[in-house]
Amino acid sequence: MSERSVARKLTSVLAAQHYMERRLPRFLVQRYEGGSGRAVTLRRNVEAFDEVTFMPRVARDFGARRLDTTVLGGTKLSMPVMIAPTGGLAIGHWDGERAMARAAGEAGTAMVVSSSTGTAIEEVAAAAQGPVLFQLHHLYGRENSARMIERARASGCTALMFTVDARGGGPRERHPRETAFAPTSFGPAELLRAAPQTLRRPRWLWDFLRHRSGLTVPMAPLKDGRPLSVFKIMEALSVRPAVWEDVDWIRGHWDGPLIIKGIITVEDARRAVALGSDGIVVSNHGALGLDGVPATITALPSIADAVGSRTEVWFDGGVRRGADVVKAMALGAKGVLIGRAAIYGLMAAGEPGVRQILEVFRQGMAGTLLALGCESFEDLTRDHVRIPADWTA
């Protein structure tokens, strides 16, 4: 079945997840679906949206819904949904970040490219039809970060997103019966051990053997010039974790918009604003960091109340449908990033799959605004939702 044929079946994020699971070997499914620890935060990120209820205004007359917005003072988007930075995409689908960038551009929105991309930023930016932002991690420290910033600037990236919460958080816990063997390289011996999984997924295996994509991180060359292995990313991140003092250092190398990602407390949000950030992302790293932290949607209202008048507040974590985006926007977000939702579309059906998922979000947002009695996001207010009292405590 062609990617276009599969894409037509992606009527929801859940459907995309299903078709991803049918295409990928189990170890890659677990890589893209899983969270750290016992996955408590991963589940809460999704489930907490159910605690937000809508308060619609009925019998109101208006024209077609408008979803467009402007972020960072001048970047116009057709909708507030953007693609979050996610690493390791090209192992699962050979076209990886290029496909994501093309789909985002066609949808009229932006993509944030991860430092741990399997595709060089120059290639992603060349494929893009819309705004591209670059997410900065310290991979082996500031020296390499300076090179990445320069490459992002030369590639035409419109903003830099500095991630401050990539500090590990413990291994993923699964019962041995549920844990698939995950290769630590793609040499012959490792591939042989993974054969019971890979041979059951011939479409993925054929693409992987043809392209051998995603095995290195081209944004982090080693001292001898060779690119970093994708299996060494956590080692590279641990050499020099992000600290607040890095913000002034980054400003010395980057004069464009700077967004700080990984904020989950009001205290850190205020510190980011005091350091001059142009935006923050309320995020718990997609539940890949410390397990047991709050679901991001529960942290959003108090953070937006504290700093939303002084900086742009973006949001990610657990977003699975257009109604979730509307809830986040009503609670103070200016933009919403989707990670796993876009990954599922890519892994299920490549670029057509990502395009379809973005269209699912577009339709979901438009339908939710219609039901709420809003013509656009400009009409949406906090009064359109109800949340538990302790979320703003």
Coordinates of C-alpha atoms in Angstrom, one line a residue:
M1 CA 0.0 0.0 0.0
S2 CA 1.4 3.4 -1.0
E3 CA 2.0 6.2 1.5
R4 CA -0.7 8.3 0.0
S5 CA -3.2 5.4 0.4
V6 CA -2.2 4.9 4.1
A7 CA -2.3 8.7 4.7
R8 CA -6.0 8.7 3.7
K9 CA -6.7 6.3 6.6
L10 CA -5.1 8.7 9.2
T11 CA -8.4 10.2 10.4
S12 CA -6.9 10.8 13.9
V13 CA -3.6 10.7 15.8
L14 CA -4.7 7.3 17.2
A15 CA -5.1 5.9 13.7
A16 CA -1.7 7.2 12.8
Q17 CA -0.2 5.5 15.8
H18 CA -1.9 2.3 14.7
Y19 CA -0.4 2.4 11.2
M20 CA 3.0 3.3 12.6
E21 CA 2.9 0.2 14.7
R22 CA 2.1 -1.8 11.6
R23 CA 5.1 -0.4 9.7
L24 CA 7.9 -0.2 12.3
P25 CA 9.8 -2.9 14.2
R26 CA 8.8 -3.1 17.8
F27 CA 12.0 -1.5 19.2
L28 CA 11.4 1.7 17.1
V29 CA 7.7 1.8 18.1
Q30 CA 8.8 1.7 21.8
R31 CA 11.4 4.5 21.0
Y32 CA 8.8 6.8 19.6
E33 CA 5.9 6.0 21.9
G34 CA 7.7 5.6 25.2
G35 CA 8.3 7.9 28.1
S36 CA 10.8 7.7 30.9
G37 CA 10.5 5.7 34.2
R38 CA 7.0 4.1 34.5
A39 CA 5.6 6.6 32.0
V40 CA 3.4 8.3 34.6
T41 CA 4.1 11.7 33.2
L42 CA 3.5 10.5 29.6
R43 CA 0.1 9.2 30.5
R44 CA -0.8 12.3 32.6
N45 CA 0.2 14.7 29.7
V46 CA -2.6 13.1 27.6
E47 CA -5.2 12.4 30.3
A48 CA -5.1 15.8 32.0
F49 CA -6.7 17.3 28.9
D50 CA -9.9 15.4 29.9
E51 CA -10.0 17.5 33.1
V52 CA -10.5 20.7 31.0
T53 CA -14.1 21.2 30.1
F54 CA -15.6 23.6 27.5
M55 CA -18.1 26.3 28.1
P56 CA -19.6 27.1 24.7
R57 CA -21.5 30.2 23.7
V58 CA -24.4 29.0 21.5
A59 CA -26.7 30.5 18.8
R60 CA -24.0 32.9 17.5
D61 CA -23.7 33.9 13.9
F62 CA -20.4 34.6 12.1
G63 CA -18.5 33.8 9.0
A64 CA -15.8 31.1 8.3
R65 CA -13.5 30.3 11.1
R66 CA -10.0 31.9 11.0
L67 CA -7.1 29.9 12.5
D68 CA -4.2 32.2 11.4
T69 CA -1.9 33.7 14.0
T70 CA 1.4 35.6 14.2
V71 CA 4.2 34.6 16.5
L72 CA 7.4 36.2 17.6
G73 CA 6.3 39.6 16.4
G74 CA 6.1 38.9 12.7
T75 CA 6.1 35.2 11.7
K76 CA 2.7 34.6 10.2
L77 CA 1.2 31.1 10.4
S78 CA -2.0 29.6 9.0
M79 CA -2.6 28.0 12.4
P80 CA -1.0 28.0 15.9
V81 CA 0.1 24.3 15.6
M82 CA 3.8 23.9 14.9
I83 CA 6.0 20.8 14.7
A84 CA 8.1 20.2 17.8
P85 CA 11.8 19.3 17.7
T86 CA 12.2 15.5 17.8
G87 CA 15.4 13.6 17.2
G88 CA 16.1 10.2 15.6
L89 CA 13.4 10.5 12.9
A90 CA 15.4 9.3 9.9
I91 CA 15.9 5.8 11.4
G92 CA 12.1 5.3 11.4
H93 CA 11.6 7.0 8.0
W94 CA 14.4 7.7 5.6
D95 CA 13.0 11.1 4.6
G96 CA 12.8 12.2 8.3
E97 CA 13.0 15.9 8.9
R98 CA 12.9 16.9 5.3
A99 CA 9.4 15.3 5.0
M100 CA 8.3 17.1 8.2
A101 CA 9.6 20.4 6.9
R102 CA 7.9 20.1 3.5
A103 CA 4.6 19.1 5.2
A104 CA 4.7 22.0 7.7
G105 CA 5.5 24.5 4.9
E106 CA 2.6 23.2 2.8
A107 CA 0.3 23.6 5.8
G108 CA 1.5 27.2 6.3
T109 CA 3.1 26.5 9.6
A110 CA 6.6 26.2 11.2
M111 CA 8.9 23.3 12.1
V112 CA 11.5 23.3 14.9
V113 CA 14.5 21.1 14.0
S114 CA 16.3 19.2 16.7
S115 CA 20.0 19.4 17.4
S116 CA 19.9 15.6 17.3
T117 CA 18.4 15.6 13.8
G118 CA 19.5 12.8 11.5
T119 CA 19.6 15.3 8.7
A120 CA 21.8 18.4 8.5
I121 CA 20.0 21.7 9.1
E122 CA 21.2 22.9 5.7
E123 CA 19.2 20.0 4.0
V124 CA 16.1 20.5 6.1
A125 CA 16.0 24.3 5.5
A126 CA 16.5 23.7 1.8
A127 CA 13.5 21.3 1.7
A128 CA 11.3 23.6 3.8
Q129 CA 8.6 25.8 2.3
G130 CA 7.9 27.7 5.6
P131 CA 9.6 29.0 8.7
V132 CA 12.3 26.8 10.3
L133 CA 13.5 27.2 13.9
F134 CA 16.5 25.4 15.4
Q135 CA 16.5 23.8 18.8
L136 CA 19.8 24.0 20.6
H137 CA 21.2 21.3 22.8
H138 CA 24.7 21.4 24.1
L139 CA 26.2 18.3 22.4
Y140 CA 29.7 18.1 23.8
G141 CA 29.6 21.6 25.1
R142 CA 29.6 25.3 24.0
E143 CA 32.2 25.0 21.3
N144 CA 30.0 22.8 19.2
S145 CA 27.0 24.8 20.1
A146 CA 28.6 27.9 18.6
R147 CA 29.1 26.0 15.4
M148 CA 25.5 24.8 15.4
I149 CA 24.2 28.4 16.0
E150 CA 26.2 29.6 13.0
R151 CA 24.9 26.9 10.8
A152 CA 21.4 27.6 11.8
R153 CA 21.9 31.3 11.0
A154 CA 23.4 30.6 7.7
S155 CA 20.5 28.2 6.8
G156 CA 18.0 31.0 7.4
C157 CA 16.4 29.7 10.7
T158 CA 14.0 32.4 12.0
A159 CA 14.5 31.7 15.7
L160 CA 16.6 29.6 18.2
M161 CA 14.9 27.4 20.8
F162 CA 17.2 26.7 23.7
T163 CA 16.2 23.5 25.6
V164 CA 17.0 23.6 29.3
D165 CA 15.5 20.4 30.6
A166 CA 17.5 17.7 28.8
R167 CA 19.1 16.2 31.9
G168 CA 18.0 12.6 31.8
G169 CA 15.6 11.2 34.3
G170 CA 16.1 7.5 34.5
P171 CA 15.7 4.5 32.2
R172 CA 12.3 3.4 30.9
E173 CA 10.7 0.6 32.9
R174 CA 8.9 -2.2 31.1
H175 CA 8.2 -5.8 32.0
P176 CA 10.7 -8.1 30.3
R177 CA 7.8 -9.7 28.3
E178 CA 7.0 -6.3 26.8
T179 CA 10.5 -5.1 26.1
A180 CA 11.8 -5.5 22.5
F181 CA 15.5 -6.0 21.9
A182 CA 16.8 -2.6 20.8
P183 CA 20.1 -2.5 18.8
T184 CA 22.9 -0.3 20.1
S185 CA 24.4 -0.2 16.6
F186 CA 23.3 -1.4 13.2
G187 CA 26.1 -3.8 12.6
P188 CA 25.5 -7.4 11.3
A189 CA 25.4 -9.0 14.7
E190 CA 22.9 -6.4 16.1
L191 CA 20.7 -6.6 13.0
L192 CA 20.7 -10.4 13.3
R193 CA 19.4 -10.2 16.9
A194 CA 16.7 -7.8 15.8
A195 CA 15.7 -10.0 12.8
P196 CA 12.6 -11.4 14.5
Q197 CA 11.3 -7.8 14.6
T198 CA 12.7 -6.4 11.3
L199 CA 11.7 -9.3 9.1
R200 CA 8.1 -8.8 10.2
R201 CA 8.3 -5.2 8.8
P202 CA 9.6 -5.6 5.3
R203 CA 8.6 -2.1 4.1
W204 CA 10.6 -0.4 6.8
L205 CA 13.5 -2.9 6.4
W206 CA 13.7 -2.3 2.6
D207 CA 13.7 1.5 3.1
F208 CA 16.3 1.3 5.8
L209 CA 18.7 -1.0 3.8
R210 CA 18.3 1.3 0.8
H211 CA 19.0 4.6 2.6
R212 CA 20.8 3.7 5.8
S213 CA 19.5 7.0 7.1
G214 CA 19.6 8.5 10.6
L215 CA 22.5 6.6 12.1
T216 CA 24.5 9.7 12.7
V217 CA 23.9 13.2 14.1
P218 CA 25.4 15.6 11.5
M219 CA 25.1 18.7 13.8
A220 CA 27.6 17.2 16.2
P221 CA 30.8 16.2 14.5
L222 CA 33.5 14.6 16.7
K223 CA 37.0 16.1 17.0
D224 CA 38.2 13.9 14.1
G225 CA 35.5 15.2 11.9
R226 CA 33.2 12.1 12.0
P227 CA 29.6 12.7 12.9
L228 CA 28.3 11.6 16.2
S229 CA 26.5 8.2 16.3
V230 CA 22.8 8.4 17.1
F231 CA 23.4 5.9 19.9
K232 CA 25.8 8.4 21.7
I233 CA 23.3 11.3 21.9
M234 CA 22.7 10.9 25.7
E235 CA 26.4 10.7 26.3
A236 CA 26.9 14.0 24.3
L237 CA 24.1 15.7 26.2
S238 CA 25.6 14.8 29.6
V239 CA 29.0 16.4 29.0
R240 CA 27.7 19.9 29.4
P241 CA 24.0 20.3 30.5
A242 CA 22.3 23.6 30.0
V243 CA 22.5 26.3 32.7
W244 CA 20.9 29.7 33.0
E245 CA 24.3 31.4 32.4
D246 CA 24.2 30.0 28.9
V247 CA 21.5 32.4 27.9
D248 CA 23.8 35.5 27.9
W249 CA 26.4 33.4 26.1
I250 CA 23.9 32.4 23.4
R251 CA 22.9 36.1 23.0
G252 CA 26.5 36.8 22.1
H253 CA 26.3 34.4 19.2
W254 CA 22.6 34.8 18.1
D255 CA 20.8 38.1 17.6
G256 CA 17.4 36.7 16.5
P257 CA 14.4 35.6 18.6
L258 CA 15.3 33.3 21.4
I259 CA 12.8 30.9 23.0
I260 CA 13.6 28.9 26.1
K261 CA 12.0 25.4 26.2
G262 CA 11.5 23.1 29.1
I263 CA 9.6 25.4 31.6
I264 CA 7.3 23.8 34.1
T265 CA 7.3 26.2 37.1
V266 CA 6.4 29.8 37.5
E267 CA 9.8 30.5 39.1
D268 CA 11.7 29.3 36.0
A269 CA 9.3 31.1 33.7
R270 CA 10.0 34.4 35.5
R271 CA 13.7 33.8 35.3
A272 CA 13.5 33.1 31.6
V273 CA 11.7 36.4 31.1
A274 CA 14.2 38.3 33.3
L275 CA 17.0 37.0 31.0
G276 CA 15.2 38.5 28.0
S277 CA 13.7 35.4 26.3
D278 CA 11.4 36.3 23.5
G279 CA 9.3 33.2 24.3
I280 CA 9.1 30.2 26.5
V281 CA 7.7 26.7 26.0
V282 CA 5.8 25.1 28.8
S283 CA 7.1 21.6 28.4
N284 CA 8.3 18.5 30.3
H285 CA 10.3 17.3 27.4
G286 CA 7.5 15.1 26.1
A287 CA 7.7 13.0 29.3
L288 CA 11.2 11.9 28.2
G289 CA 12.9 13.5 31.2
L290 CA 12.1 13.2 34.9
D291 CA 9.1 10.9 35.4
G292 CA 6.5 12.2 37.9
V293 CA 6.6 15.9 37.0
P294 CA 3.2 17.7 36.4
A295 CA 1.4 17.3 33.1
T296 CA 2.2 20.4 31.1
I297 CA -1.5 21.4 30.6
T298 CA -1.8 21.6 34.4
A299 CA 1.2 24.0 34.7
L300 CA 0.2 26.2 31.8
P301 CA -2.5 28.5 33.4
S302 CA -0.3 29.7 36.3
I303 CA 2.7 30.3 34.0
A304 CA 0.6 32.1 31.5
D305 CA -0.9 34.3 34.2
A306 CA 2.5 35.1 35.6
V307 CA 4.5 35.9 32.4
G308 CA 2.1 35.9 29.5
S309 CA 1.9 39.6 29.3
R310 CA 5.7 39.9 29.0
T311 CA 6.7 37.1 26.7
E312 CA 5.1 34.6 24.3
V313 CA 4.0 31.4 26.0
W314 CA 4.1 28.3 23.8
F315 CA 3.1 24.8 24.9
D316 CA 3.7 21.1 24.2
G317 CA 3.0 17.8 25.8
G318 CA 0.1 15.3 25.3
V319 CA -1.6 17.2 22.4
R320 CA -3.5 14.7 20.3
R321 CA -6.4 16.6 18.7
G322 CA -7.5 20.0 17.6
A323 CA -9.7 20.3 20.7
D324 CA -6.5 20.0 22.8
V325 CA -4.9 22.9 21.0
V326 CA -8.0 25.0 21.6
K327 CA -7.9 24.2 25.3
A328 CA -4.2 25.2 25.5
M329 CA -4.9 28.4 23.7
A330 CA -7.8 29.3 26.0
L331 CA -5.4 28.7 29.0
G332 CA -2.9 31.2 27.7
A333 CA -0.7 29.6 25.0
K334 CA 0.2 31.6 21.9
G335 CA 1.4 28.6 20.0
V336 CA 1.3 24.8 20.4
L337 CA 4.0 22.3 19.4
I338 CA 3.1 18.7 18.4
G339 CA 5.7 16.0 18.7
R340 CA 4.4 12.4 18.8
A341 CA 1.3 13.3 16.8
A342 CA 3.6 14.4 13.9
I343 CA 6.0 11.5 14.4
Y344 CA 3.1 9.0 14.1
G345 CA 2.0 10.5 10.8
L346 CA 5.6 10.4 9.5
M347 CA 6.2 6.8 10.5
A348 CA 2.9 5.6 9.2
A349 CA 2.9 7.3 5.8
G350 CA 5.9 9.7 5.3
E351 CA 5.3 13.2 4.1
P352 CA 1.6 12.6 3.1
G353 CA 1.1 11.2 6.6
V354 CA 2.4 14.4 8.3
R355 CA 0.3 16.5 5.9
Q356 CA -2.8 14.5 6.9
I357 CA -2.2 14.8 10.6
L358 CA -1.8 18.6 10.3
E359 CA -5.1 18.7 8.4
V360 CA -6.7 16.6 11.1
F361 CA -5.6 19.2 13.6
R362 CA -6.8 22.0 11.4
Q363 CA -10.3 20.5 11.0
G364 CA -10.4 19.7 14.7
M365 CA -9.6 23.3 15.7
A366 CA -12.1 24.8 13.3
G367 CA -14.9 22.5 14.5
T368 CA -14.1 23.2 18.1
L369 CA -14.1 27.0 17.6
L370 CA -17.4 26.7 15.8
A371 CA -19.0 24.8 18.6
L372 CA -17.6 27.2 21.2
G373 CA -19.1 30.2 19.3
C374 CA -15.8 31.7 18.3
E375 CA -14.9 33.0 14.8
S376 CA -11.1 32.9 15.5
F377 CA -8.6 32.4 18.3
E378 CA -8.9 36.1 19.0
D379 CA -12.4 35.5 20.3
L380 CA -11.3 32.7 22.6
T381 CA -10.9 33.5 26.3
R382 CA -10.3 31.7 29.6
D383 CA -14.0 31.8 30.2
H384 CA -14.5 29.3 27.4
V385 CA -13.0 26.5 29.6
R386 CA -13.2 25.3 33.1
I387 CA -10.3 23.7 35.0
P388 CA -9.8 22.2 38.5
A389 CA -9.1 24.9 41.1
D390 CA -5.7 23.5 42.1
W391 CA -4.3 24.1 38.6
T392 CA -3.8 27.8 39.4
A393 CA -2.7 27.3 43.0

